[in-house]
Short mmCIF file of C-alpha atoms in Angstrom, two decimals:
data_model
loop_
_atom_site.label_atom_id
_atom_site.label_comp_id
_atom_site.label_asym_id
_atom_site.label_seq_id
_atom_site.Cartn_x
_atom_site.Cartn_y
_atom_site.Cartn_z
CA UNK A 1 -44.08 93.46 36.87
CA UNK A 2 -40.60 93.39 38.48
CA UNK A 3 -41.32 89.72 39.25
CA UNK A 4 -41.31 88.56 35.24
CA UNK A 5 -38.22 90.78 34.84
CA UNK A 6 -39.73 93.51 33.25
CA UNK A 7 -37.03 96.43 32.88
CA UNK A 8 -37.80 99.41 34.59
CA UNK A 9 -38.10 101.89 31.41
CA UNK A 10 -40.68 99.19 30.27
CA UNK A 11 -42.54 99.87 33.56
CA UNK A 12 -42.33 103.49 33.39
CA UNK A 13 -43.82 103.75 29.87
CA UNK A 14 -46.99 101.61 31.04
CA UNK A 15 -47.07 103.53 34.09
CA UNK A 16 -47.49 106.67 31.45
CA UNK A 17 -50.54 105.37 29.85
CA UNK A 18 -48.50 104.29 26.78
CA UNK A 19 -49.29 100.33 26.74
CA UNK A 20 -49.05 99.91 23.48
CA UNK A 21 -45.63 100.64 22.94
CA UNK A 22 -44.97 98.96 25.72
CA UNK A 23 -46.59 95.74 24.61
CA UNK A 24 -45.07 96.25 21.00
CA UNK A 25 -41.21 96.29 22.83
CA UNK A 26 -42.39 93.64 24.92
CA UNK A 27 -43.40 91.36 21.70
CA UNK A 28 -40.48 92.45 19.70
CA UNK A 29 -38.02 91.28 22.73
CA UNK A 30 -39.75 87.68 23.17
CA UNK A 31 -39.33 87.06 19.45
CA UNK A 32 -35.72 88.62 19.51
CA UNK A 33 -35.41 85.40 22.41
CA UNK A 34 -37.12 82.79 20.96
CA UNK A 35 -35.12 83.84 17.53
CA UNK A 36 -31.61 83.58 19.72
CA UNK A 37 -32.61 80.09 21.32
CA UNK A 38 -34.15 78.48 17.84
CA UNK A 39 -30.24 80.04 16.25
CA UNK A 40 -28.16 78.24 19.42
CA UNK A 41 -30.26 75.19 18.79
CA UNK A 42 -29.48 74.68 15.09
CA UNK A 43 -25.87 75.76 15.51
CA UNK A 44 -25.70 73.18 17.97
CA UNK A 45 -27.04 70.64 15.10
CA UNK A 46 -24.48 72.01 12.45
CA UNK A 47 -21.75 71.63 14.97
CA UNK A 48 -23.05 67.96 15.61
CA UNK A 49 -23.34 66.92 11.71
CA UNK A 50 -20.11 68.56 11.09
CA UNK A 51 -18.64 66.07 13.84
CA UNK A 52 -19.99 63.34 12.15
CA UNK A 53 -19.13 64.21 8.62
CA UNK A 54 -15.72 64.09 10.19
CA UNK A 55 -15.56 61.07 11.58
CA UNK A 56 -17.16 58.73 8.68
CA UNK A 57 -14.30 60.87 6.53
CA UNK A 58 -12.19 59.34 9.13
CA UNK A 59 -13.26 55.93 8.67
CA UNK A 60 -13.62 56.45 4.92
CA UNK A 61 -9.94 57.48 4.69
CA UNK A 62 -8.93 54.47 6.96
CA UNK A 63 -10.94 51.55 4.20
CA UNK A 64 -9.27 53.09 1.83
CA UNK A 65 -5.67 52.88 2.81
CA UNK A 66 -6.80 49.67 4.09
CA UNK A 67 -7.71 48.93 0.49
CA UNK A 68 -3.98 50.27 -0.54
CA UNK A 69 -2.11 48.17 1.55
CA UNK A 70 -3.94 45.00 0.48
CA UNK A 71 -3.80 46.26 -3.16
CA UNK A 72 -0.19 46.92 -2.68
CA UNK A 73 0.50 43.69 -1.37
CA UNK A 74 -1.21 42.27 -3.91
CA UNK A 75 1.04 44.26 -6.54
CA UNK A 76 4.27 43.29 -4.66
CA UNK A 77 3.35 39.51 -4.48
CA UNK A 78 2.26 39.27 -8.24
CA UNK A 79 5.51 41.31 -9.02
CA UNK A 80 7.80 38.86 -7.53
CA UNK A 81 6.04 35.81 -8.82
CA UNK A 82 6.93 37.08 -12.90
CA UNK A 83 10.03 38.00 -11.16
CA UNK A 84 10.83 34.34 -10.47
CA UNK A 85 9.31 32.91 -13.98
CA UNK A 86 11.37 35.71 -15.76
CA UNK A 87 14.30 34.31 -13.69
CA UNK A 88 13.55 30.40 -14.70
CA UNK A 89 13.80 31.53 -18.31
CA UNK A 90 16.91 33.33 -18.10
CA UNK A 91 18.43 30.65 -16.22
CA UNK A 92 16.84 27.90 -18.63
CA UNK A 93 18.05 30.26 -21.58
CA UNK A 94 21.47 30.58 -20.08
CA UNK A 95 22.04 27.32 -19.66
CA UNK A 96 21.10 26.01 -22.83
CA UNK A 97 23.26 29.18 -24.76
CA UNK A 98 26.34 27.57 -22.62
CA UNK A 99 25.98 23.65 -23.40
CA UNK A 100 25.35 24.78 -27.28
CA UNK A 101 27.80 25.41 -29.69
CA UNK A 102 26.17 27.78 -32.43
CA UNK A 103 26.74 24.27 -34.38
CA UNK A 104 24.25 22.77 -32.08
CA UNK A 105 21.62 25.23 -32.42
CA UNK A 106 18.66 23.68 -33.86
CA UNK A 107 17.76 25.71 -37.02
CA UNK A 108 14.52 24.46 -39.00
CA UNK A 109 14.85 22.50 -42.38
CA UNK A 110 12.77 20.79 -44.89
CA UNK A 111 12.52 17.49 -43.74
CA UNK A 112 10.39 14.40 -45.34
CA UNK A 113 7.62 13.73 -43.75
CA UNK A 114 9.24 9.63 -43.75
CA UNK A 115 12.55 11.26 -42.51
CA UNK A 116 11.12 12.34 -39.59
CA UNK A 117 8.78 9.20 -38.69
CA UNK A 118 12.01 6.85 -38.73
CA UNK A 119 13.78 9.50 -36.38
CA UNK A 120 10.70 9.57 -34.25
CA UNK A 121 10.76 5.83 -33.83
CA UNK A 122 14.50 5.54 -33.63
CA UNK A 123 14.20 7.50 -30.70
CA UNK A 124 11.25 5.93 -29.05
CA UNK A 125 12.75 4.90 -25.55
CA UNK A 126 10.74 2.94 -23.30
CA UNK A 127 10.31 2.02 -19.42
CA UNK A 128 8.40 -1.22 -19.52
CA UNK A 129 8.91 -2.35 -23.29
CA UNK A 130 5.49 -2.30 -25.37
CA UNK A 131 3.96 -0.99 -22.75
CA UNK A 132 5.36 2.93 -21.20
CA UNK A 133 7.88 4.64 -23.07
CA UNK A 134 9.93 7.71 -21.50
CA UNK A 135 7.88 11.20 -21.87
CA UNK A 136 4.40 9.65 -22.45
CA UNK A 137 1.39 10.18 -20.12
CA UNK A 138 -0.23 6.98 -18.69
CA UNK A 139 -3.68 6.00 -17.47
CA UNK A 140 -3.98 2.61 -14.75
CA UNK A 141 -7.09 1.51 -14.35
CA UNK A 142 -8.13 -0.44 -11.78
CA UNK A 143 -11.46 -1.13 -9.55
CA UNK A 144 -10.53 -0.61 -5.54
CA UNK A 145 -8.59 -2.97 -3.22
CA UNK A 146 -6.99 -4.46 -6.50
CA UNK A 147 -3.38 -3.79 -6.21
CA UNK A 148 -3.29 -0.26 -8.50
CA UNK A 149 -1.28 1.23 -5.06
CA UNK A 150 1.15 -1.81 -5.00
CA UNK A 151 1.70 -2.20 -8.77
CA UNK A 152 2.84 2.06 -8.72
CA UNK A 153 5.12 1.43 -5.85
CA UNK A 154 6.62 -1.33 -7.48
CA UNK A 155 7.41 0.22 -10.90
CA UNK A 156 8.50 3.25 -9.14
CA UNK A 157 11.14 1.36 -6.90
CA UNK A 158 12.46 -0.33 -10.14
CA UNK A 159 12.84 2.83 -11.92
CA UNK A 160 13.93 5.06 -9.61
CA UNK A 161 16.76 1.76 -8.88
CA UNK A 162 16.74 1.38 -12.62
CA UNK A 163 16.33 -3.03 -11.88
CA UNK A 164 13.87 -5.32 -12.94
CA UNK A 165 10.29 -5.42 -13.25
CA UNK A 166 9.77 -8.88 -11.98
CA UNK A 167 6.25 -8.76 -13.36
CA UNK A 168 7.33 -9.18 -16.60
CA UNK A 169 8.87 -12.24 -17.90
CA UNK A 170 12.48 -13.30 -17.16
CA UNK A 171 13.69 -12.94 -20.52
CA UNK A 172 12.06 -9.26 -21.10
CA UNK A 173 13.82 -8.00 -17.58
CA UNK A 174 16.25 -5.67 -18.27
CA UNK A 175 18.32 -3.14 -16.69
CA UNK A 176 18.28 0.71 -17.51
CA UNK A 177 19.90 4.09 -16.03
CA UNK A 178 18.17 4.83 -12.83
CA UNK A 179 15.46 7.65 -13.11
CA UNK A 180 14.09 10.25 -10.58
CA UNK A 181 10.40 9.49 -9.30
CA UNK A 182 8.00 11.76 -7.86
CA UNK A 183 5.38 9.69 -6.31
CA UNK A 184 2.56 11.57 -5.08
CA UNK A 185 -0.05 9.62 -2.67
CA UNK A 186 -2.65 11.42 -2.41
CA UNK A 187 -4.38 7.69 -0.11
CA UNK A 188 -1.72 5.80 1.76
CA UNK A 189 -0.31 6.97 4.95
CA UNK A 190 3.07 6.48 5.31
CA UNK A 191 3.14 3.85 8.48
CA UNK A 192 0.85 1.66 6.17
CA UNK A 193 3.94 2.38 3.55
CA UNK A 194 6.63 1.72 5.80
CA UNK A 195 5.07 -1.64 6.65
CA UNK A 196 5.08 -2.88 3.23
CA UNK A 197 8.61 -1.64 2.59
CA UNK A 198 10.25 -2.85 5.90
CA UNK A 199 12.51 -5.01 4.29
CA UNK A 200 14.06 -3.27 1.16
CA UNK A 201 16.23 -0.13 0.74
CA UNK A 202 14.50 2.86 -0.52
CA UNK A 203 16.64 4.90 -3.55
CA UNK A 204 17.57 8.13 -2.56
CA UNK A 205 16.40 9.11 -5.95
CA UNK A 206 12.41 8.02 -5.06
CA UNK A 207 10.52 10.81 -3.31
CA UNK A 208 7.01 10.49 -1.99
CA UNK A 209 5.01 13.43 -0.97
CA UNK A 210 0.90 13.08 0.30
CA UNK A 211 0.13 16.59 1.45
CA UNK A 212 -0.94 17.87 -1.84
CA UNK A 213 -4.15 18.52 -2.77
CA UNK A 214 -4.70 20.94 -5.72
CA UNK A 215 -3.23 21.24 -8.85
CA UNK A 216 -1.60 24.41 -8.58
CA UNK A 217 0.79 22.60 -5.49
CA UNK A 218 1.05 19.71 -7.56
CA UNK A 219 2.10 21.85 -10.86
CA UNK A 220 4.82 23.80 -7.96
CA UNK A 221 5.99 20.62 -6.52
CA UNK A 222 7.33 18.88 -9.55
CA UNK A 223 8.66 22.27 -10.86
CA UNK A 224 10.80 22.51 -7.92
CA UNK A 225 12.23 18.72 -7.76
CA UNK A 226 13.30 17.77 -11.06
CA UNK A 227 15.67 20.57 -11.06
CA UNK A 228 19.09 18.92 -12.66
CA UNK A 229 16.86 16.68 -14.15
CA UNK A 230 16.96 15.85 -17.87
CA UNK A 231 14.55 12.68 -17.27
CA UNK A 232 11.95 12.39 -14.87
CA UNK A 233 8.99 10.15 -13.66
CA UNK A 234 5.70 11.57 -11.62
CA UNK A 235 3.43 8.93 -10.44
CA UNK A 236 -0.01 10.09 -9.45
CA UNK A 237 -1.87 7.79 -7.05
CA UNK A 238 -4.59 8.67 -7.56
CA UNK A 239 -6.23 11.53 -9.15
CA UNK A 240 -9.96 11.48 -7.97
CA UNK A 241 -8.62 12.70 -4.48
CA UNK A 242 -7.23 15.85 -6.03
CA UNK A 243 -10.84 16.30 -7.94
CA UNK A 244 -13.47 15.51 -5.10
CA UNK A 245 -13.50 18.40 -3.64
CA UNK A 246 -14.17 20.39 -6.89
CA UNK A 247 -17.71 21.47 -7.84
CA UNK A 248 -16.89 21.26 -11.56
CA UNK A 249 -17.47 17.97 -13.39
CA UNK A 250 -14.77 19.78 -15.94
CA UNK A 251 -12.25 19.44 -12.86
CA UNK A 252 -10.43 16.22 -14.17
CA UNK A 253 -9.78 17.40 -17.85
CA UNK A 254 -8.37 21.08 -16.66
CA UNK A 255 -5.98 18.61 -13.90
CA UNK A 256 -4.98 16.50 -17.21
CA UNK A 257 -4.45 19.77 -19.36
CA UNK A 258 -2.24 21.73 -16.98
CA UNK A 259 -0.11 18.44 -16.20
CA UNK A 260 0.13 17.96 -20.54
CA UNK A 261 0.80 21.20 -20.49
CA UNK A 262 3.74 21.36 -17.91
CA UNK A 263 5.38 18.05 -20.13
CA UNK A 264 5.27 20.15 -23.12
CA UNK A 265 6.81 23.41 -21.45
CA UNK A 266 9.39 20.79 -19.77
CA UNK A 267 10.40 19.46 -23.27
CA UNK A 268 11.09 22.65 -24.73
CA UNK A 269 13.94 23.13 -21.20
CA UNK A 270 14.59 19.84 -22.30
CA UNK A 271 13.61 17.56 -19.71
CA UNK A 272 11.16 14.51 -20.90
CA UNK A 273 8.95 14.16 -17.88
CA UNK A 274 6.72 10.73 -17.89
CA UNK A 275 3.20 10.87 -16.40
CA UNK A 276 1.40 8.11 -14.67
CA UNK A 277 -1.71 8.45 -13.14
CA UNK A 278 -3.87 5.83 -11.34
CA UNK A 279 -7.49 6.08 -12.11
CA UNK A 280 -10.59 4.07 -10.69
CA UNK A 281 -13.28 1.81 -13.13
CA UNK A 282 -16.56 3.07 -13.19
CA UNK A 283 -19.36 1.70 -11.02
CA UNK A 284 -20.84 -1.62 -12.43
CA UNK A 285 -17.63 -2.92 -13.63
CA UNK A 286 -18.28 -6.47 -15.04
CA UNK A 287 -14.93 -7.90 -13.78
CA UNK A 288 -15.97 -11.31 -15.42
CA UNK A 289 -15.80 -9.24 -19.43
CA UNK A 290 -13.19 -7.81 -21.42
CA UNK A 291 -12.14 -4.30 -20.31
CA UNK A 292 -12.38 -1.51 -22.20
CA UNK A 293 -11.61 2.17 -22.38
CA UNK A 294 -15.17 2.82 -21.27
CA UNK A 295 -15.02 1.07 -17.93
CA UNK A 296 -12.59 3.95 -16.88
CA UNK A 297 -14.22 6.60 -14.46
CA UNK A 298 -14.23 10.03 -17.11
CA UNK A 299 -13.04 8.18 -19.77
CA UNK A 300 -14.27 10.84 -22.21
CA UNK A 301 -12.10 13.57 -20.47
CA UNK A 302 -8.97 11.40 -20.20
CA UNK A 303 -8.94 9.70 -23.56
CA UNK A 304 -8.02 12.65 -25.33
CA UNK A 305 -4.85 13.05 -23.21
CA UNK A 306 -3.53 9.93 -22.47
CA UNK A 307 -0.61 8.02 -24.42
CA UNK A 308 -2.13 4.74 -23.41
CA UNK A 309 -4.21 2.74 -20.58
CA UNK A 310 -2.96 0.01 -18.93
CA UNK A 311 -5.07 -2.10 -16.54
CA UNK A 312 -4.65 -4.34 -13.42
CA UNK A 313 -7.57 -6.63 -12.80
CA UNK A 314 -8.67 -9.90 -11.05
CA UNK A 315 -8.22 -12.99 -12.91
CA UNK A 316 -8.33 -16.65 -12.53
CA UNK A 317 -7.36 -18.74 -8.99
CA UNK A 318 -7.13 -15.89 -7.32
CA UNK A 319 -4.20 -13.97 -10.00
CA UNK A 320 -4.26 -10.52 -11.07
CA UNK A 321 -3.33 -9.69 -14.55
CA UNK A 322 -2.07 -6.80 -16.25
CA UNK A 323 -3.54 -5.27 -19.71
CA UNK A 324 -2.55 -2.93 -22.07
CA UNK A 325 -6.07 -1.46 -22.95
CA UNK A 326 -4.63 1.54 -25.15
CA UNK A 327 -1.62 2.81 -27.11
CA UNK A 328 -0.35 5.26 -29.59
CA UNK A 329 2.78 3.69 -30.03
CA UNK A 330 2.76 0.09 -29.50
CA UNK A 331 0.47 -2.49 -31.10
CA UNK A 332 -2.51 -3.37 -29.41
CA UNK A 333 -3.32 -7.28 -28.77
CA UNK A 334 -5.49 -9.72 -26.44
CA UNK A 335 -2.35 -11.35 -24.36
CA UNK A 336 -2.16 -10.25 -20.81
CA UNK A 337 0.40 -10.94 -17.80
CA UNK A 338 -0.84 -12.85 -15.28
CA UNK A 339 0.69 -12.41 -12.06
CA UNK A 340 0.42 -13.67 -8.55
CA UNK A 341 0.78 -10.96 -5.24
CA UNK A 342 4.26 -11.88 -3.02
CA UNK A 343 4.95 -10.59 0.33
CA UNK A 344 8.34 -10.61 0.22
CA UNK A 345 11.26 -9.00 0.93
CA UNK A 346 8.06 -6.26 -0.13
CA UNK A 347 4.49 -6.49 -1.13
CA UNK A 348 4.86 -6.74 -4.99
CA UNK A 349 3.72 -8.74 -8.35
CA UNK A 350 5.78 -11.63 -9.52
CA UNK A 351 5.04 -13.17 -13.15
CA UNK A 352 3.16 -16.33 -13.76
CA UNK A 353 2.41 -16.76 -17.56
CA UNK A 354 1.36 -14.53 -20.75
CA UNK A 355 -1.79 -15.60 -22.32
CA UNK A 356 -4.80 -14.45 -23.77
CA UNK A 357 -7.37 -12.17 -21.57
CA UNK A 358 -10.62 -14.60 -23.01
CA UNK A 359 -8.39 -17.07 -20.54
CA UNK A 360 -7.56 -15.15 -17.80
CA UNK A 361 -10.57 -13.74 -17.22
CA UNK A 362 -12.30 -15.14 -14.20
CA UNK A 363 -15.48 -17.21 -14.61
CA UNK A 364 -18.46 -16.56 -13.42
CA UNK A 365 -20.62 -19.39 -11.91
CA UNK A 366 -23.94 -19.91 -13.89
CA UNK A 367 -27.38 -21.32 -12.50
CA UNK A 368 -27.79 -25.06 -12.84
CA UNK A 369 -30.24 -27.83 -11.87
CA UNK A 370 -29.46 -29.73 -8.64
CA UNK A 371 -27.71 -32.79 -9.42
CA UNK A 372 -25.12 -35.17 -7.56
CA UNK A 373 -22.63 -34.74 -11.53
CA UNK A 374 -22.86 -30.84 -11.58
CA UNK A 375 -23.44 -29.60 -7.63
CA UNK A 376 -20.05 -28.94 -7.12
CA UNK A 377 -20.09 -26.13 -10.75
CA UNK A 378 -22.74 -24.61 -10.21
CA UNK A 379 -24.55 -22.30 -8.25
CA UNK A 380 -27.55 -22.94 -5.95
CA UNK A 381 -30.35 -20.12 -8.12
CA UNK A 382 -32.36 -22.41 -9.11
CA UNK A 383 -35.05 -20.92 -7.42
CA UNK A 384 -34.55 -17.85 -10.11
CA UNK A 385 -37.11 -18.62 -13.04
CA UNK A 386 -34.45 -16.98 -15.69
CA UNK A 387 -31.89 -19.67 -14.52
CA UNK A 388 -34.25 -22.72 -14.63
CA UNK A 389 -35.45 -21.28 -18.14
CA UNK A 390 -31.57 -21.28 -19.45
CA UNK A 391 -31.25 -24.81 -18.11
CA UNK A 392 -34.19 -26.02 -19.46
CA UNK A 393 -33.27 -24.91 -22.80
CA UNK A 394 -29.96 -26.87 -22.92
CA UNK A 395 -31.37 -29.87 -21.61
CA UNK A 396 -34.33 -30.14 -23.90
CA UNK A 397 -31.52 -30.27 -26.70
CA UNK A 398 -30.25 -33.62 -25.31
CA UNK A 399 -27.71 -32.38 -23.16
CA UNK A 400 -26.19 -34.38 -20.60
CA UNK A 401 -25.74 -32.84 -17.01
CA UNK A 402 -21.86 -32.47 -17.26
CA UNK A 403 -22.44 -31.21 -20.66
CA UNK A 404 -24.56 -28.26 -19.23
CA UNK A 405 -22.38 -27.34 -16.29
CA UNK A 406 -19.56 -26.64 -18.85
CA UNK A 407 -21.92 -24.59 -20.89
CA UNK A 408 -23.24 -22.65 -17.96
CA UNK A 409 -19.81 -22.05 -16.84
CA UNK A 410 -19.27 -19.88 -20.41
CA UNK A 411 -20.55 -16.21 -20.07
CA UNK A 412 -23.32 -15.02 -21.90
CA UNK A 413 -22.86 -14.68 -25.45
CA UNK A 414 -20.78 -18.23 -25.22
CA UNK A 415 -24.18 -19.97 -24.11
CA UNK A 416 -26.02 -18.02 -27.23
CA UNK A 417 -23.70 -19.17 -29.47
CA UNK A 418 -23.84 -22.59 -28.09
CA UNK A 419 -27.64 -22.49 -27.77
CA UNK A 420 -27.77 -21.36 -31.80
CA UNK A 421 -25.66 -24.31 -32.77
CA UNK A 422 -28.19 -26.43 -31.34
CA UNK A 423 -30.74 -24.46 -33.49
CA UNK A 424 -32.30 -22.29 -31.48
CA UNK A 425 -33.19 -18.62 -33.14
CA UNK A 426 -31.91 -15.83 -32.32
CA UNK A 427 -35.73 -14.64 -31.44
CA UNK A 428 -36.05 -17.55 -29.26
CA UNK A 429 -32.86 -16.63 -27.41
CA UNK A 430 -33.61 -13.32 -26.77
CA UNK A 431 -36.69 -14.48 -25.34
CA UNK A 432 -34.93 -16.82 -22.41
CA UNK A 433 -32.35 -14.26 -21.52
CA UNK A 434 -35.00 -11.19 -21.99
CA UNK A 435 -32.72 -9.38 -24.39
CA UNK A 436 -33.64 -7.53 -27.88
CA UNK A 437 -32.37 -9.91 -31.15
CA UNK A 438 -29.90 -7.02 -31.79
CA UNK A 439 -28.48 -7.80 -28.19
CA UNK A 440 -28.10 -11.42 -29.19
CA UNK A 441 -26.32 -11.16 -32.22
CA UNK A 442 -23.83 -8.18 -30.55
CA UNK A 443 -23.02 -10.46 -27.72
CA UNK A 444 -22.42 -13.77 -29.78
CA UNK A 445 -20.53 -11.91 -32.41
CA UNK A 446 -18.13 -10.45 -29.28
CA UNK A 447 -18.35 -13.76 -28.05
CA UNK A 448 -16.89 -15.14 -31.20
CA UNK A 449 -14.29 -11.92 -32.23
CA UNK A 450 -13.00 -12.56 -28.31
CA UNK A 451 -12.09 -16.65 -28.31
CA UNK A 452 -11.17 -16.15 -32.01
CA UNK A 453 -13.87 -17.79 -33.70
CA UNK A 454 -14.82 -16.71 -37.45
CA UNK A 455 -16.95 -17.83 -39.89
CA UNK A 456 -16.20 -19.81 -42.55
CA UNK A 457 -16.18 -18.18 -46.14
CA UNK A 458 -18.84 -19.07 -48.31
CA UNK A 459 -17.85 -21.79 -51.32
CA UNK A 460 -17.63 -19.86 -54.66
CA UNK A 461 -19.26 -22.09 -57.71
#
């Protein structure tokens, strides 16, 4: 027994012939052990899941504070940002209470709705005349590689030096107080730049930035340079690098909004900030037809913004010209400049002539039959059934070769008008260029309303 441990009194009382106490204190001290070990072991488990409570209270407490600081800082940056606007209005107030007599404060009266149209047009000041005026916002159009890039640079050297436009004609070239320009490139690097200004001075007054690239930057960066400015020019070449990147097809008409929205907080400081923005033609431009407001790329979010459109296009012998698509203010007509590209002292437009777009306008070569009088018109598709059928249908009318080759140089709706002189229907036309008699009618009528052709009125008995 001594070798288990048993104690000696335990010993003595089996040794009396009293085992059954003795087993009863031996039963009551192994669950008195096991009870001690099975306490030890869970007190070692509270101690353990106290520890660990602990230390994820630990790492609770350190998120949060880390969610403070960032919360704070936060706090602290949006702070000083209305700090700064609340600063810009005091200073914008303060200077306008000390240039303003309390005679010069503008109090609200009844006006005439007349009254106020002459004033308005009295005070219409323009850039280019009858085409951009001072505070309006502009739309070029243009397909790519056409000369939208040189045409900006141009009109922003000559306003920011306040000289000619030499792509308007002599006796419309005038002189006016030089302007600041913000020219934002958002395309051209600046050794391509330098290369096509080598030869000119650049005005101190012209600055071009290219490392913006979201509206918010762009909204910052003209905030912060037309400072002592009461008049100011921001050319934007071109906007669909500031919207490419964007995910919403909305992006273009929220760019427009905030930039109509900074001219209209600008006018009420009383600067008159002008806006032009180059814009791209949509794909499937038809550079041989008139162009329109719809060949601009999101015409339906620009339109609604814009205080006209001008456009720069190809045109005959290798010219450009220049349209004025849209305009609020000026008249709109079908004359155009046509202007030639000049190297010299800087890549630029120089005028040609002023003429009607229904001239300008390139032609496009038309499908003929091979023949030693028209070869040198026409183009070699006579292999093309629709081509042979248009031929055909001008030379069973009697037509002479040279006769057709100056037909087939017209576009479209000239050859249906043409062809229904010569009595052919309207049905029957449809039928050799495959279009609806609806079509036919639309494109002769164009046709007609473009090289100023009308119908005669009918006799009244």
């Amino acid at each position: 027994m001594a070798l288990f441990g048993i104690p000696k009194d335990l010993k003595d009382l089996m040794n009396s012939k009293k085992p059954g106490v003795a087993l009863a204190l031996l039963a009551a001290g192994t669950l008195i052990y096991h009870g001690i070990k099975a306490g030890c072991r869970s007190l070692g488990d509270y101690f353990e899941e106290k520890a660990k409570r602990k230390t994820n209270k630990m790492q609770a407490d350190r998120m949060t504070e880390f969610e403070n600081l960032k919360f704070e800082h936060r706090k602290a940056e949006r702070t000083e940002k209305e700090e700064y606007a609340r600063r810009r209005r005091q200073e914008s107030k303060s200077s306008q209470e000390t240039t303003m007599t309390p005679e010069e404060v503008y109090t609200p009266k009844g006006r005439s709705l007349g009254e106020q149209i002459k004033d308005c047009v009295a005070e219409l000041r323009c850039l280019v005349d009858g085409m951009i005026e001072l505070g309006g916002f502009f739309i070029l159009l243009g397909m790519e590689k056409i000369g939208k890039s040189t045409f900006l640079m141009q009109l922003a050297i000559a306003i920011a030096n306040g000289t000619n436009y030499e792509f308007l004609p002599q006796e419309e070239q005038k002189t006016h107080s030089p302007l600041k320009v913000l020219y934002i490139d958002l395309e051209m690097k600046i050794r391509e730049l330098k290369k096509r200004l080598k030869n000119i001075a650049i005005p101190t007054n012209l600055l071009w930035e290219s490392e913006i690239n979201n509206i918010g930057s762009l909204i910052s960066y003209i905030r912060e340079n037309i400072k002592g400015c009461t008049e100011c020019v921001v050319i934007l070449d071109n906007l669909k690098k500031m919207a490419e990147n964007s995910t919403n097809h909305h992006e273009i008409s929220s760019i427009f909004k905030a930039l109509q929205d900074l001219q209209k907080e600008l006018s009420h400081e009383g600067i008159t900030l002008t806006i032009i923005v180059a814009n791209h033609t949509v794909k499937g431009y038809d550079k041989y037809k008139s162009i329109s407001t719809s060949y601009a790329a999101s015409s339906v979010e620009i339109s609604q913004f814009s205080t006209g459109m001008i456009a720069i296009a190809p045109a005959k012998d290798g010219m450009t010209m220049i349209k004025k698509v849209t305009s609020r203010n000026f008249p709109n007509d079908d004359t155009v400049l046509v202007v030639e590209m000049v190297q010299e002292p800087f890549q630029h437009f120089k005028y040609v002539k002023t003429c009607s777009e229904a001239e300008a306008l390139p032609i496009e070569t038309k499908a003929c039959k091979e023949s030693s009088m028209v070869e040198d018109d026409c183009c070699d598709e006579m292999d093309n059934p629709s081509c042979q059928k248009i031929y055909n249908a001008f030379a069973e009318r009697g037509l002479d070769e040279q006769s057709i080759a100056d037909v087939l140089n017209l576009d479209e709706g000239g050859q249906m008008v043409k062809l229904n002189e010569l009595g052919v229907t309207q049905e029957k036309i449809g039928e050799i260029y495959g279009y609806s008699r609806e079509t036919v009618n639309k494109k002769s009528q164009d046709w007609k309303r473009v090289n100023g052709i009308v119908k005669r009125p009918k006799k009244v008995s």
